[in-house]
Amino acid sequence: MDEVREKMKITAVSGYKAVGRNMTGVSIGKETIAIDNGIRLDTLQMYDGDTNTLRKRSVEELISMDIIPKQDRLKNIIAQLISHGHLDHIGALSINKPKVPIISTHYTAELGRKEYKDGNFYSVDYNEEFEISRNFSVEFLEVTHSIPYASIVVLHTDEGDVVYASDFRLDNHSQISMTDYKSLRRIGRENPKVLIVESTRAWDPGKTPSESVVRIKLRDVMELIDSGLIVATTFSTHIERIQSILDEAEKSGRTPMIMGRSFSGQISIAERFGILHLPPNARVFTTSKAIKRGLKEIRKRDDYLLLATGHQGEPTSVISEIINGKFPFRFRRGDSIIFCANTIPTPINYATRYILETRLKSLGVKIFDNVHVSGHAAREDHRYLLNMIKPEHIIPCHGGLEMRSGYATLALEEGYELNKSIHLLTNGDSIEI
Ligand SMILES: [Zn+2]
């Protein structure tokens, strides 16, 4: 008797209504693979502004607050895969506490362990096929993003491959990572059943610039600043950006003082992996006490570059705390601040950044904004990836309907059909393909 072939089911757990708290399920028969398990940062910030909320509240509350994914939308999970180490992809691990193997690249597993100490982490090299069960094996392909060791996750099954590309950009001039075009083309030639793809910037025309553009922008700004303290701020996970800031500090003869808990955690892992090299005179300050001590050392302001947390104006960041008088140190006229970050486009971030900038201006601090390029693919990057993979089906993920419909229109341009080969799901929806 012929074996009855079981269909593949994709479940949009969350990340399909708004940016953040990403989680997708792939099921065949009685087995389900969960991909990513993230938090939504802007809703988290609406309550406490930091991760204390996560510890104080129940899973049910955090789901209803739109902070974590509703993991029990997936039945019979046999493995948890993680695409990369951003909190909107790993931040809910410590709350949902998956008991199954958690599989990722080595670097991402290190970041995962930091979040979820009791997790059962397995880490693999890029391109190393890991057999999960009779139905599934997984392969992680190298891709450029704004964090080291990001991956495009490929689930190999008898029904065809599931390619999960969230998040990525195509940067051919990165100094610490690359995109594995050769393997992506191989996947395209094999049996690509479905592409699940992020869509945060699918409406943005053209191509996302390379990180090398930020290096030039930063140098340009630094050469303009001839005196005063320089404060730089960026995402603590963005190791290549941090390296550029430290390199420019070294070139300008300034001592880098790195301040904030999130920086020190990321930096120590990146140093261990040999992808971040601190200048010999760089100093890292983690606790409030240490930061206070560090700030006291700053006498001749022209000699220092402060790399500190606070690019979104977060109230508990080092920059906001300095402004709020927590430390015996003041910013003053003639100092400069370089935002090596954009404002994350949510109302709460616009508000906190507005407050921060207004207060900095009133102190006479010069502001250099948006020394930054996005970590996410723009429309033509997306088209390039789509044409390498040429999947049977497309499911845009990571974004509200307005973003995912941007990807859908791109796929229409490439000959796909809405509701036949392009599927716009919302949180909680499943589709059999
Ligand atoms: Zn990301």
Coordinates of C-alpha atoms and ligand atoms in Angstrom, one line a residue:
M1 CA 0.0 0.0 0.0
D2 CA 1.3 3.5 -0.8
E3 CA 2.3 5.6 2.1
V4 CA -0.1 8.5 2.5
R5 CA 2.0 11.7 2.2
E6 CA 1.3 14.1 4.9
K7 CA 1.0 17.8 4.1
M8 CA 3.2 20.5 5.5
K9 CA 1.5 23.0 7.8
I10 CA 2.9 26.5 8.5
T11 CA 1.6 28.3 11.6
A12 CA 2.1 32.0 12.0
V13 CA 2.4 32.1 15.8
S14 CA 3.3 35.8 16.0
G15 CA 5.3 38.6 14.4
Y16 CA 2.5 38.7 11.7
K17 CA 0.6 41.7 13.2
A18 CA 3.4 44.0 14.2
V19 CA 7.3 44.0 14.3
G20 CA 8.6 41.8 17.1
R21 CA 8.0 38.6 19.1
N22 CA 8.7 36.4 16.1
M23 CA 7.7 32.8 16.1
T24 CA 6.7 30.5 13.2
G25 CA 5.8 26.8 13.3
V26 CA 6.4 24.1 10.6
S27 CA 4.6 20.8 11.1
I28 CA 4.5 17.5 9.2
G29 CA 2.4 14.7 10.7
K30 CA 2.7 14.8 14.5
E31 CA 6.0 16.8 14.5
T32 CA 6.4 20.5 14.8
I33 CA 9.5 22.7 14.5
A34 CA 9.3 26.1 16.1
I35 CA 11.5 28.9 14.6
D36 CA 12.4 31.8 16.8
N37 CA 10.9 32.8 20.1
G38 CA 11.2 36.6 20.5
I39 CA 9.8 39.5 22.5
R40 CA 8.3 42.7 21.3
L41 CA 10.4 45.5 22.6
D42 CA 8.0 48.5 22.2
T43 CA 5.2 46.9 24.1
L44 CA 7.6 45.8 26.8
Q45 CA 8.8 49.4 27.1
M46 CA 5.2 50.6 27.5
Y47 CA 5.0 48.9 30.9
D48 CA 8.3 49.0 32.7
G49 CA 10.9 50.1 30.2
D50 CA 13.0 47.2 31.0
T51 CA 13.0 43.4 31.4
N52 CA 11.7 43.5 35.0
T53 CA 8.2 43.1 33.5
L54 CA 9.2 39.8 32.1
R55 CA 10.2 38.4 35.5
K56 CA 7.2 39.8 37.4
R57 CA 4.3 38.6 35.2
S58 CA 2.8 35.3 34.1
V59 CA 3.1 33.9 30.6
E60 CA -0.6 34.5 30.0
E61 CA -0.3 38.2 31.0
L62 CA 2.8 38.7 28.8
I63 CA 0.9 37.2 25.8
S64 CA -2.1 39.4 26.4
M65 CA 0.3 42.4 26.7
D66 CA 1.6 41.6 23.2
I67 CA 5.1 41.0 24.6
I68 CA 5.7 37.3 23.9
P69 CA 4.5 34.7 21.4
K70 CA 1.7 32.3 22.4
Q71 CA 3.9 29.2 22.1
D72 CA 1.0 26.8 22.8
R73 CA -0.4 27.6 19.4
L74 CA 2.1 24.9 18.3
K75 CA 1.4 21.3 19.4
N76 CA 4.1 18.6 19.6
I77 CA 7.2 20.8 19.2
I78 CA 10.2 18.6 18.8
A79 CA 12.9 21.3 18.2
Q80 CA 13.3 25.1 18.6
L81 CA 15.4 26.8 15.9
I82 CA 16.9 30.2 16.3
S83 CA 17.8 32.3 13.3
H84 CA 20.0 35.0 15.1
G85 CA 20.5 36.6 18.5
H86 CA 18.3 39.7 18.4
L87 CA 15.8 39.9 21.3
D88 CA 12.8 39.9 18.9
H89 CA 14.0 36.4 17.9
I90 CA 15.4 35.0 21.2
G91 CA 14.0 37.2 24.0
A92 CA 11.1 35.0 24.9
L93 CA 13.1 31.8 25.4
S94 CA 13.5 32.5 29.1
I95 CA 9.7 32.8 29.6
N96 CA 8.3 30.2 27.2
K97 CA 11.2 27.9 28.3
P98 CA 11.1 25.3 25.5
K99 CA 12.3 22.0 26.8
V100 CA 13.2 20.6 23.4
P101 CA 16.7 21.0 21.8
I102 CA 17.3 24.6 20.8
I103 CA 19.4 24.7 17.6
S104 CA 21.4 27.6 16.1
T105 CA 24.9 28.7 15.1
H106 CA 27.5 28.8 17.9
Y107 CA 27.4 32.5 18.5
T108 CA 23.6 32.7 18.6
A109 CA 23.6 29.8 21.1
E110 CA 25.9 31.8 23.4
L111 CA 23.5 34.7 23.3
G112 CA 20.6 32.3 23.9
R113 CA 22.3 30.8 27.0
K114 CA 22.7 34.3 28.4
E115 CA 18.9 34.7 28.1
Y116 CA 17.8 31.1 29.1
K117 CA 20.4 29.4 31.3
D118 CA 18.6 26.1 31.5
G119 CA 18.0 25.8 27.7
N120 CA 19.1 22.6 26.0
F121 CA 21.2 24.3 23.3
Y122 CA 22.8 22.6 20.4
S123 CA 25.0 24.6 18.1
V124 CA 26.3 23.9 14.6
D125 CA 28.5 25.3 11.9
Y126 CA 27.1 27.0 8.9
N127 CA 26.2 24.4 6.2
E128 CA 26.4 21.5 8.7
E129 CA 23.2 19.5 8.2
F130 CA 21.7 18.5 11.5
E131 CA 19.2 15.7 11.5
I132 CA 16.3 16.5 13.9
S133 CA 13.9 13.6 13.1
R134 CA 12.8 11.3 10.3
N135 CA 10.8 14.3 8.9
F136 CA 13.2 17.2 9.4
S137 CA 16.8 18.2 9.1
V138 CA 18.1 21.7 9.4
E139 CA 20.9 23.7 7.8
F140 CA 22.0 27.3 8.7
L141 CA 23.3 29.5 5.8
E142 CA 25.5 32.5 6.5
V143 CA 23.8 35.8 5.8
T144 CA 24.6 39.5 6.6
H145 CA 22.4 41.3 9.1
S146 CA 23.2 43.7 12.0
I147 CA 24.4 41.1 14.4
P148 CA 27.2 38.5 13.9
Y149 CA 26.4 34.9 12.8
A150 CA 22.9 35.6 11.5
S151 CA 21.5 32.8 9.4
I152 CA 18.9 31.9 6.8
V153 CA 17.4 28.7 8.2
V154 CA 16.7 25.9 5.8
L155 CA 14.5 23.0 6.9
H156 CA 15.0 20.0 4.6
T157 CA 11.9 17.7 4.4
D158 CA 10.6 15.1 1.9
E159 CA 7.9 17.7 1.0
G160 CA 10.6 20.2 0.0
D161 CA 12.6 22.8 1.7
V162 CA 11.3 25.6 4.1
V163 CA 13.6 28.6 3.8
Y164 CA 13.3 31.1 6.7
A165 CA 14.9 34.5 6.0
S166 CA 14.2 36.7 9.0
D167 CA 16.3 38.9 9.3
F168 CA 18.8 39.8 6.6
R169 CA 20.4 42.3 4.3
L170 CA 22.8 41.8 1.5
D171 CA 26.0 43.5 2.4
N172 CA 29.0 42.5 0.2
H173 CA 31.4 44.8 2.1
S174 CA 31.0 43.7 5.7
Q175 CA 34.2 43.1 7.6
I176 CA 32.9 40.2 9.8
S177 CA 30.3 38.3 7.8
M178 CA 29.1 37.4 4.3
T179 CA 26.1 36.1 2.5
D180 CA 26.5 32.5 1.2
Y181 CA 25.1 33.1 -2.3
K182 CA 26.5 29.8 -3.5
S183 CA 24.4 27.8 -1.0
L184 CA 21.3 30.0 -1.6
R185 CA 21.5 29.2 -5.3
R186 CA 21.9 25.5 -4.5
I187 CA 18.8 25.6 -2.4
G188 CA 17.0 27.4 -5.3
R189 CA 18.0 24.5 -7.6
E190 CA 16.9 21.8 -5.2
N191 CA 13.3 21.7 -3.9
P192 CA 12.4 25.1 -2.4
K193 CA 8.8 24.7 -1.2
V194 CA 8.3 27.8 0.8
L195 CA 10.1 31.1 1.6
I196 CA 9.1 32.7 4.9
V197 CA 10.7 36.1 4.6
E198 CA 10.9 39.3 6.7
S199 CA 9.2 42.3 5.3
T200 CA 10.0 45.3 7.5
R201 CA 11.4 47.4 4.6
A202 CA 9.8 45.7 1.6
W203 CA 8.3 49.0 0.5
D204 CA 11.7 50.9 0.7
P205 CA 13.0 51.2 -2.9
G206 CA 16.5 50.2 -3.9
K207 CA 19.1 48.5 -1.9
T208 CA 20.2 48.8 1.7
P209 CA 23.7 50.3 1.8
S210 CA 26.6 48.3 3.2
E211 CA 28.0 48.7 6.7
S212 CA 31.1 50.2 5.0
V213 CA 29.0 53.3 4.3
V214 CA 28.6 53.8 8.1
R215 CA 32.4 53.6 8.5
I216 CA 32.9 56.5 6.1
K217 CA 30.0 58.5 7.6
L218 CA 31.5 58.0 11.0
R219 CA 35.0 59.0 10.0
D220 CA 33.5 62.1 8.3
V221 CA 31.7 63.2 11.5
M222 CA 34.7 62.4 13.7
E223 CA 37.0 64.5 11.6
L224 CA 34.7 67.5 12.0
I225 CA 34.7 67.3 15.8
D226 CA 37.9 69.0 17.0
S227 CA 37.1 69.4 20.7
G228 CA 34.9 68.4 23.6
L229 CA 33.8 65.0 24.7
I230 CA 32.4 62.7 22.0
V231 CA 29.6 60.4 23.0
A232 CA 28.7 57.6 20.6
T233 CA 25.8 55.3 20.9
T234 CA 24.6 52.3 19.0
F235 CA 22.9 48.8 19.3
S236 CA 24.9 46.7 21.8
T237 CA 24.5 43.6 19.5
H238 CA 25.9 45.5 16.5
I239 CA 29.5 44.3 16.8
E240 CA 30.8 45.5 13.5
R241 CA 29.4 49.0 14.2
I242 CA 31.0 49.0 17.7
Q243 CA 34.3 48.0 16.1
S244 CA 34.1 51.0 13.7
I245 CA 33.4 53.3 16.6
L246 CA 36.4 52.0 18.5
D247 CA 38.7 52.1 15.4
E248 CA 37.8 55.8 14.9
A249 CA 38.4 56.6 18.5
E250 CA 41.8 55.0 18.3
K251 CA 42.6 57.0 15.1
S252 CA 41.6 60.2 16.7
G253 CA 43.8 59.5 19.8
R254 CA 40.8 59.3 22.2
T255 CA 40.5 56.8 25.0
P256 CA 37.3 54.7 24.5
M257 CA 35.2 54.3 27.7
I258 CA 32.4 51.7 27.1
M259 CA 29.5 52.1 29.5
G260 CA 26.4 50.0 30.1
R261 CA 25.5 46.4 31.0
S262 CA 24.2 45.4 27.6
F263 CA 27.5 46.5 25.9
S264 CA 29.7 44.5 28.3
G265 CA 27.7 41.3 27.8
Q266 CA 27.8 41.4 24.0
I267 CA 31.4 42.6 23.9
S268 CA 32.8 39.7 26.0
I269 CA 31.1 37.1 23.7
A270 CA 32.3 38.8 20.5
E271 CA 35.9 39.1 21.8
R272 CA 35.8 35.3 22.6
F273 CA 34.7 34.6 19.0
G274 CA 37.6 36.8 17.7
I275 CA 35.3 39.2 15.9
L276 CA 35.8 42.2 18.0
H277 CA 39.2 43.8 18.9
L278 CA 39.2 46.4 21.7
P279 CA 42.0 49.0 21.4
P280 CA 44.5 48.4 24.2
N281 CA 43.4 51.6 26.1
A282 CA 39.7 50.8 25.9
R283 CA 37.9 50.4 29.2
V284 CA 34.5 48.7 29.9
F285 CA 32.3 49.7 32.8
T286 CA 29.3 47.6 33.6
T287 CA 27.8 48.5 37.0
S288 CA 26.5 51.9 38.2
K289 CA 29.4 52.0 40.7
A290 CA 32.0 51.4 38.0
I291 CA 30.4 53.9 35.6
K292 CA 30.5 56.5 38.3
R293 CA 34.2 55.8 38.8
G294 CA 34.9 55.9 35.1
L295 CA 33.1 59.2 34.6
K296 CA 35.1 60.7 37.4
E297 CA 38.3 60.0 35.5
I298 CA 37.2 62.2 32.6
R299 CA 39.1 65.5 33.1
K300 CA 40.3 66.6 29.7
R301 CA 37.2 66.0 27.6
D302 CA 39.0 66.1 24.3
D303 CA 40.8 62.9 25.2
Y304 CA 37.8 60.6 25.5
L305 CA 35.1 58.9 23.5
L306 CA 32.2 57.6 25.5
L307 CA 30.4 54.6 24.0
A308 CA 27.2 54.4 26.0
T309 CA 23.8 52.9 25.9
G310 CA 20.8 55.1 25.2
H311 CA 20.3 55.6 21.4
Q312 CA 16.5 55.3 21.8
G313 CA 16.4 57.6 24.8
E314 CA 15.6 54.6 27.1
P315 CA 15.1 56.0 30.6
T316 CA 17.4 53.4 32.2
S317 CA 20.3 53.8 29.7
V318 CA 23.6 55.4 30.7
I319 CA 23.1 58.5 28.6
S320 CA 19.6 59.2 30.1
E321 CA 20.9 58.6 33.6
I322 CA 23.7 61.1 33.1
I323 CA 21.2 63.7 31.9
N324 CA 18.9 62.9 34.8
G325 CA 21.7 63.5 37.3
K326 CA 22.3 60.0 38.5
F327 CA 26.0 60.5 38.2
P328 CA 28.3 63.3 39.3
F329 CA 29.0 64.2 35.6
R330 CA 27.4 66.6 33.2
F331 CA 27.3 67.0 29.4
R332 CA 28.1 70.5 28.5
R333 CA 28.3 73.0 25.6
G334 CA 30.9 71.8 23.0
D335 CA 30.4 68.1 23.6
S336 CA 29.1 66.0 20.7
I337 CA 26.8 63.0 20.5
I338 CA 26.8 60.6 17.5
F339 CA 23.7 58.5 17.1
C340 CA 25.0 55.4 15.2
A341 CA 21.4 54.2 15.1
N342 CA 18.1 55.3 13.7
T343 CA 15.0 55.9 15.9
I344 CA 13.1 52.6 15.9
P345 CA 9.8 53.7 14.3
T346 CA 7.4 53.3 17.1
P347 CA 5.5 56.1 18.9
I348 CA 7.2 55.3 22.2
N349 CA 10.7 55.5 20.7
Y350 CA 9.9 58.7 18.9
A351 CA 8.8 60.2 22.2
T352 CA 11.8 59.1 24.3
R353 CA 14.3 60.1 21.6
Y354 CA 12.6 63.5 21.3
I355 CA 12.9 64.0 25.1
L356 CA 16.6 63.0 25.0
E357 CA 17.5 65.2 22.0
T358 CA 15.6 68.2 23.4
R359 CA 17.5 68.0 26.7
L360 CA 20.9 67.5 25.0
K361 CA 20.2 70.6 22.8
S362 CA 19.4 72.6 25.9
L363 CA 22.8 71.7 27.3
G364 CA 24.5 72.8 24.1
V365 CA 25.5 69.4 23.0
K366 CA 26.0 69.0 19.2
I367 CA 23.9 66.2 17.7
F368 CA 25.0 64.0 14.8
D369 CA 22.0 61.9 13.9
N370 CA 21.5 58.7 11.8
V371 CA 25.1 57.7 11.3
H372 CA 23.5 54.4 10.4
V373 CA 22.3 52.0 7.8
S374 CA 19.5 49.5 8.3
G375 CA 20.1 45.9 9.0
H376 CA 17.1 44.9 6.9
A377 CA 16.8 44.2 3.2
A378 CA 15.2 46.9 1.0
R379 CA 13.0 46.0 -2.0
E380 CA 15.7 45.2 -4.5
D381 CA 17.6 43.1 -2.0
H382 CA 14.4 41.1 -1.5
R383 CA 13.9 40.7 -5.2
Y384 CA 17.4 39.4 -5.6
L385 CA 16.9 36.8 -2.8
L386 CA 13.5 35.8 -4.2
N387 CA 15.1 35.2 -7.7
M388 CA 17.9 33.1 -6.2
I389 CA 15.4 30.8 -4.3
K390 CA 12.4 30.9 -6.6
P391 CA 10.2 29.1 -4.0
E392 CA 6.8 27.5 -4.8
H393 CA 5.1 29.5 -2.0
I394 CA 5.9 32.8 -0.2
I395 CA 4.9 33.7 3.3
P396 CA 6.0 37.3 4.3
C397 CA 6.6 37.5 8.0
H398 CA 8.0 40.0 10.6
G399 CA 5.8 43.0 10.2
G400 CA 2.3 44.3 10.2
L401 CA 0.0 43.8 7.2
E402 CA 1.2 47.1 5.7
M403 CA 4.8 45.8 5.6
R404 CA 3.9 42.3 4.5
S405 CA 1.7 43.6 1.7
G406 CA 4.8 45.4 0.5
Y407 CA 6.4 42.1 0.0
A408 CA 3.3 40.7 -1.6
T409 CA 3.3 43.4 -4.3
L410 CA 6.9 42.6 -5.0
A411 CA 6.1 38.9 -5.4
L412 CA 3.1 39.8 -7.7
E413 CA 5.6 41.7 -9.8
E414 CA 7.7 38.5 -10.0
G415 CA 4.7 36.4 -11.2
Y416 CA 3.4 35.0 -8.0
E417 CA -0.3 35.0 -7.2
L418 CA -2.1 36.2 -4.1
N419 CA -3.7 33.4 -2.0
K420 CA -2.3 30.8 -4.4
S421 CA 1.4 31.2 -4.0
I422 CA 1.6 34.3 -1.8
H423 CA 0.0 33.9 1.6
L424 CA -0.7 36.8 4.0
L425 CA -1.3 35.2 7.4
T426 CA -2.0 36.8 10.7
N427 CA -1.1 35.7 14.2
G428 CA -2.7 32.4 14.9
D429 CA -3.4 31.4 11.3
S430 CA -2.2 28.1 9.8
I431 CA -1.9 27.1 6.2
E432 CA -1.4 23.6 4.6
I433 CA 0.7 23.6 1.5
Ligands
ZN1 ZN 17.3 40.9 13.6

